[in-house]
PDB file of C-alpha atoms in Angstrom:
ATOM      1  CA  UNK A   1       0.000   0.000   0.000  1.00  0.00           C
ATOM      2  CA  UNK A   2       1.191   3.550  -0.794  1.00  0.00           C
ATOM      3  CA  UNK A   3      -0.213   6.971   0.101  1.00  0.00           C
ATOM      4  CA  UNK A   4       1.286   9.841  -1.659  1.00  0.00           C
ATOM      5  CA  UNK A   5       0.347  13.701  -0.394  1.00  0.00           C
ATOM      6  CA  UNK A   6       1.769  17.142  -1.025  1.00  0.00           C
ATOM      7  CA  UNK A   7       1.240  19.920   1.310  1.00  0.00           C
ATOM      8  CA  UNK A   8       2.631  23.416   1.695  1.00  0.00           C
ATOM      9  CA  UNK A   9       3.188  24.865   5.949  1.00  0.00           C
ATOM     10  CA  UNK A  10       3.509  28.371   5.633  1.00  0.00           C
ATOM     11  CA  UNK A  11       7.435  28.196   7.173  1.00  0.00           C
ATOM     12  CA  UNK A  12      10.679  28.158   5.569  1.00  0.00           C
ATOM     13  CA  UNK A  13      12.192  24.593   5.072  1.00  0.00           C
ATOM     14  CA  UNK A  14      15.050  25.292   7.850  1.00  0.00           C
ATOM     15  CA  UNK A  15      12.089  25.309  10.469  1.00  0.00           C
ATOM     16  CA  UNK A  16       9.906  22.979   9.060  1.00  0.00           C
ATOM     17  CA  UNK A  17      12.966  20.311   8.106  1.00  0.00           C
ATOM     18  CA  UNK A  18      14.304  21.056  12.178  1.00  0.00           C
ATOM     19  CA  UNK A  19      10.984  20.118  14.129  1.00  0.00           C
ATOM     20  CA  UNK A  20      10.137  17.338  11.608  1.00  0.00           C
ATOM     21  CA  UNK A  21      13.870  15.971  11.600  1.00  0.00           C
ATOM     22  CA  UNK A  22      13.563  15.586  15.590  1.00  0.00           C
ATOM     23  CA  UNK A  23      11.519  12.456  15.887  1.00  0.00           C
ATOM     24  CA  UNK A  24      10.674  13.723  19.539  1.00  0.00           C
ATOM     25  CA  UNK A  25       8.314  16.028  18.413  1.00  0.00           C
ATOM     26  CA  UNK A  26       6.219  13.742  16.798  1.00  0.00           C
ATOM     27  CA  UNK A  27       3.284  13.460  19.745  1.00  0.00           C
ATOM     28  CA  UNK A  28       3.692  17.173  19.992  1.00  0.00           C
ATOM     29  CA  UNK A  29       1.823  17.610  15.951  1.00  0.00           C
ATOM     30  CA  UNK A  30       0.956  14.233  15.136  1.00  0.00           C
ATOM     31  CA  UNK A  31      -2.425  13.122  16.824  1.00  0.00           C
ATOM     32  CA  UNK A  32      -1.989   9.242  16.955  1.00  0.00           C
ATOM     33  CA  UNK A  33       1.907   8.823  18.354  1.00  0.00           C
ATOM     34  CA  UNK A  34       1.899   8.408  21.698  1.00  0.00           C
ATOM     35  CA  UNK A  35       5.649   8.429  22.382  1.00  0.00           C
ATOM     36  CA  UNK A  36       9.035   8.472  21.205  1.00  0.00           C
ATOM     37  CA  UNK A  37      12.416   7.110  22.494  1.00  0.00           C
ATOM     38  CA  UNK A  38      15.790   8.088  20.967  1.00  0.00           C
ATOM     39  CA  UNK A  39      17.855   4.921  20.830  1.00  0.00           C
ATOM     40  CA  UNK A  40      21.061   7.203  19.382  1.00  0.00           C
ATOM     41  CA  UNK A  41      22.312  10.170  20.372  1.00  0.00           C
ATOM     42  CA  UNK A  42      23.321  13.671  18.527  1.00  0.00           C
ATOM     43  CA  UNK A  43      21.109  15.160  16.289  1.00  0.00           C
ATOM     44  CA  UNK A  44      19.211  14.024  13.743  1.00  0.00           C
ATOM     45  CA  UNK A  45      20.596  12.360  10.716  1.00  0.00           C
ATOM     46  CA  UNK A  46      21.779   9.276   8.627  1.00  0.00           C
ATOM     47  CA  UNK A  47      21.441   5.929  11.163  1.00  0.00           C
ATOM     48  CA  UNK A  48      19.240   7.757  13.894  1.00  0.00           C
ATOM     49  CA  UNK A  49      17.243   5.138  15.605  1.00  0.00           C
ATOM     50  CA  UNK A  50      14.252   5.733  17.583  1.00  0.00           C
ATOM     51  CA  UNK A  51      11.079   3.450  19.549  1.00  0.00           C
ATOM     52  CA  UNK A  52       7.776   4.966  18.658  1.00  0.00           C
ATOM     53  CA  UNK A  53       4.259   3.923  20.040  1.00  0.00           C
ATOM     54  CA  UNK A  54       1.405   5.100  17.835  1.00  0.00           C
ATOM     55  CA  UNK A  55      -2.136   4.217  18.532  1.00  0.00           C
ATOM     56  CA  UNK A  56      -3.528   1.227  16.334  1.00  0.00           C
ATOM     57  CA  UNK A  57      -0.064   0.174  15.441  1.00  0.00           C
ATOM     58  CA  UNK A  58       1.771  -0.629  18.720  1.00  0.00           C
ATOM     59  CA  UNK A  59       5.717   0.159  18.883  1.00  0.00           C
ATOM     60  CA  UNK A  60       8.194  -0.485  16.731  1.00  0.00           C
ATOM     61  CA  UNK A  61      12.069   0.452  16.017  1.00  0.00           C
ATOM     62  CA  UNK A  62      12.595   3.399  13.561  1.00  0.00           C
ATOM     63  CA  UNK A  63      15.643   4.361  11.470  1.00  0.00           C
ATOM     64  CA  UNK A  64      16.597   6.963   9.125  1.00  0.00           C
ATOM     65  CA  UNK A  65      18.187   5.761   6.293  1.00  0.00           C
ATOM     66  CA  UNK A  66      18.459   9.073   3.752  1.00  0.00           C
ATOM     67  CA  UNK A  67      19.163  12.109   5.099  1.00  0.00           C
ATOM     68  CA  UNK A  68      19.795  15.304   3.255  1.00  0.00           C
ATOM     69  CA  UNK A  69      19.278  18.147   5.722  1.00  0.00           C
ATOM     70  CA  UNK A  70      16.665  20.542   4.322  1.00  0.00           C
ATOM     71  CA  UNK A  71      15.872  18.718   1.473  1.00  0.00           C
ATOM     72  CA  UNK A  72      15.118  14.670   1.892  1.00  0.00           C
ATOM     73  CA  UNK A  73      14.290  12.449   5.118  1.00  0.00           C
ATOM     74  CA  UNK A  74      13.839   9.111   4.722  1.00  0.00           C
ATOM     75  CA  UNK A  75      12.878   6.481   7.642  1.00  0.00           C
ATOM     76  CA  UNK A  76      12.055   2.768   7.673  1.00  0.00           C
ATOM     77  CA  UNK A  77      10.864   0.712  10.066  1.00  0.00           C
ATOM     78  CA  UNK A  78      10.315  -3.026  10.873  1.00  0.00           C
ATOM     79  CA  UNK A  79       6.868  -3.846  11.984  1.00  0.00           C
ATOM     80  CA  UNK A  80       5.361  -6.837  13.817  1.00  0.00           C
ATOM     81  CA  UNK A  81       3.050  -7.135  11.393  1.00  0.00           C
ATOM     82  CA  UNK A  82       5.265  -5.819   7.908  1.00  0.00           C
ATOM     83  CA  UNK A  83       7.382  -3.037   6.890  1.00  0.00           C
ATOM     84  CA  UNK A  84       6.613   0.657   6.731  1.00  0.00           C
ATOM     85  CA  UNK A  85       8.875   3.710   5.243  1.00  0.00           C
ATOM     86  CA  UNK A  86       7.933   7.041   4.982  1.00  0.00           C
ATOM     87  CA  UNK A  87       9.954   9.771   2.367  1.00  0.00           C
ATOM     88  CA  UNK A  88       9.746  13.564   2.792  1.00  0.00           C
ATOM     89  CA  UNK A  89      10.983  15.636   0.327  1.00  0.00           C
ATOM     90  CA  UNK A  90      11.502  19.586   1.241  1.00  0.00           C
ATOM     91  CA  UNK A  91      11.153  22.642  -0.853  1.00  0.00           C
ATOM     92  CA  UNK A  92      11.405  25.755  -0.951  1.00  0.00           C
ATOM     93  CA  UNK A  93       7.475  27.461  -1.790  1.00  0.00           C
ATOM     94  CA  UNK A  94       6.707  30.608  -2.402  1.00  0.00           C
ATOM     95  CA  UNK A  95       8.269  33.941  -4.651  1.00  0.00           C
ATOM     96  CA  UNK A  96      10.304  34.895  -1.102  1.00  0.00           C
ATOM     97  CA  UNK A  97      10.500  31.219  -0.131  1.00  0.00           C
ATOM     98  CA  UNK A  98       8.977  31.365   3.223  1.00  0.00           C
ATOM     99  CA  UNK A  99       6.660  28.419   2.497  1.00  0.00           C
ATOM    100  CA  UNK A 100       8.036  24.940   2.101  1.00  0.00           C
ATOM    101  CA  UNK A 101       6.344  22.177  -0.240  1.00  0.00           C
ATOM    102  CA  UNK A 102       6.859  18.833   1.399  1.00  0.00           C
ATOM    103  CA  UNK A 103       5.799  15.378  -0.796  1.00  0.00           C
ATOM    104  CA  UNK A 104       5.589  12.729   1.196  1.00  0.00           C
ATOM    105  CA  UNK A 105       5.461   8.902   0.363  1.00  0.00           C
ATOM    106  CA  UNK A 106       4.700   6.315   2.849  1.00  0.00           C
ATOM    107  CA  UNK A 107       4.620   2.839   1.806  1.00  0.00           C
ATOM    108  CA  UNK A 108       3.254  -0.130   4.044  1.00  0.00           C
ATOM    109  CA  UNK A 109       3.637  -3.887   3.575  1.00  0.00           C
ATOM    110  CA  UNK A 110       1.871  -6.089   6.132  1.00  0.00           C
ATOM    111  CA  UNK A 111       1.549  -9.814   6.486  1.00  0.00           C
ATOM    112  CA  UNK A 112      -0.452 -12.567   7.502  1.00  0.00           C
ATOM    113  CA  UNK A 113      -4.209 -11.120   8.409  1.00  0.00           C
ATOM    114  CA  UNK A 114      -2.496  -7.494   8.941  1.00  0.00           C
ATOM    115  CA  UNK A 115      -2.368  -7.492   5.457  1.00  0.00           C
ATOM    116  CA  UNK A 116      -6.462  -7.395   4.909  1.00  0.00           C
ATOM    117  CA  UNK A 117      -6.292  -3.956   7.188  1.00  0.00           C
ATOM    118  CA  UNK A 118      -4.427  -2.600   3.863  1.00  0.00           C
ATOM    119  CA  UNK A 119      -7.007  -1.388   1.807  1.00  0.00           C
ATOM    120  CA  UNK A 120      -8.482   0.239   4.590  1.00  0.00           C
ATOM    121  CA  UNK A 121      -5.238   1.781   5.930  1.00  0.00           C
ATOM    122  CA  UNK A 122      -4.528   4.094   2.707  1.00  0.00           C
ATOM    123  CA  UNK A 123      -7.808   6.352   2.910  1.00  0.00           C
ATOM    124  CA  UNK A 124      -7.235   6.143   7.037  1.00  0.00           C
ATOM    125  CA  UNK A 125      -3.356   7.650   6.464  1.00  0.00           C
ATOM    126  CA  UNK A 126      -4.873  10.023   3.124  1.00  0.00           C
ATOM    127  CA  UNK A 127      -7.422  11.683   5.718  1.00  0.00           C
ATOM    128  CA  UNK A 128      -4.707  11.789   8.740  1.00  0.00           C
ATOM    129  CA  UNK A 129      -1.923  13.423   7.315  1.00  0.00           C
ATOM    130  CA  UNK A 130      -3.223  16.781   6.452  1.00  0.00           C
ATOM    131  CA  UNK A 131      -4.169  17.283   9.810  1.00  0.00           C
ATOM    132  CA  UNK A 132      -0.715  15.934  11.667  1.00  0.00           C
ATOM    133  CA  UNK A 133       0.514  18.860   9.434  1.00  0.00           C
ATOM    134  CA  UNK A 134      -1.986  21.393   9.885  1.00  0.00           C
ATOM    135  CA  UNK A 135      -1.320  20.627  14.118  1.00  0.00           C
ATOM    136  CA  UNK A 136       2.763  20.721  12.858  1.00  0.00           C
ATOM    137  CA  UNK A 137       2.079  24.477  11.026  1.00  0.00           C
ATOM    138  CA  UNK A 138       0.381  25.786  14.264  1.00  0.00           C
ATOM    139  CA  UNK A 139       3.479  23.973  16.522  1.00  0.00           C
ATOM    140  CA  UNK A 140       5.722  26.321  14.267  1.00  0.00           C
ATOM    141  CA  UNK A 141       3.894  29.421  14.210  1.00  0.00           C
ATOM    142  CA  UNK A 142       3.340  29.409  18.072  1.00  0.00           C
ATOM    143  CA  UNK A 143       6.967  28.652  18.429  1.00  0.00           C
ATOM    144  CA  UNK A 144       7.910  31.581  16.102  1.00  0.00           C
ATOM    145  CA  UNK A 145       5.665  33.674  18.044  1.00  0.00           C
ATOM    146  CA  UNK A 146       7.685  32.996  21.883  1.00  0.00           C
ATOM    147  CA  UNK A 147      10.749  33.499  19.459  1.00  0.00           C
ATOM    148  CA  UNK A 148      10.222  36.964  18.557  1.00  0.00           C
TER     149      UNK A 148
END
């Protein structure tokens, strides 16, 4: 199964790449993760492994395996049930490039029974995802707001 969105937050990729990039944000803007363990330390970036728990899934073991800061993040992950990776792409939106464009890809391969929740999965992820990002835009215009 694959779900593939674009979406433009109204913040220059810098921001938006920083706060997505740090995996411990994630139950700050995205409604269904519960929590989020770093498993490496430093900052985000090629090899970064992390424990997440997201309602309906369980927890799993994370990893970043492309990394091109401010431009491409790439994470996979081995599930009990199958295999899940997710690929953001950042870019610069807008005529003064204050906006960033991200396309994201996430791809999901379950087995055994898991695998009939597919078909049901991709609308469920399609209807999610604007909203984790719409919660992620207000995260970053609050925070620009204490910064000023």
């Amino acid at each position: 199964m694959r779900v593939d969105l674009e979406h433009v937050v109204g913040h220059p990729v810098p921001r938006v790449f920083a706060v997505m990039a740090d995996v411990r944000n994630r139950p700050i803007w995205q409604e269904n993760t519960r929590d989020v363990e770093l498993l490496t330390g430093g900052a985000p970036g090629l090899g970064t492994r992390w424990r997440e728990t997201v309602k309906g899934i369980g927890t799993y073991e994370a990893e970043v395996v492309a990394f091109d800061p401010d431009r491409l993040w790439v994470e996979a992950a081995d599930l009990e049930a199958g295999h899940g990776r997710i690929e953001v792409r950042f870019a610069p939106e807008g005529e003064l490039e204050d906006a960033t464009r991200l396309v994201i890809m996430v791809e999901l391969s379950l087995r055994g029974t898991k695998k009939l929740m597919e078909p049901a999965l991709g609308p469920m992820i399609r209807r999610q995802m604007p909203s984790d990002l719409g919660r992620l835009e207000a995260l970053l215009t609050r925070d620009a707001g204490t910064a000023a």
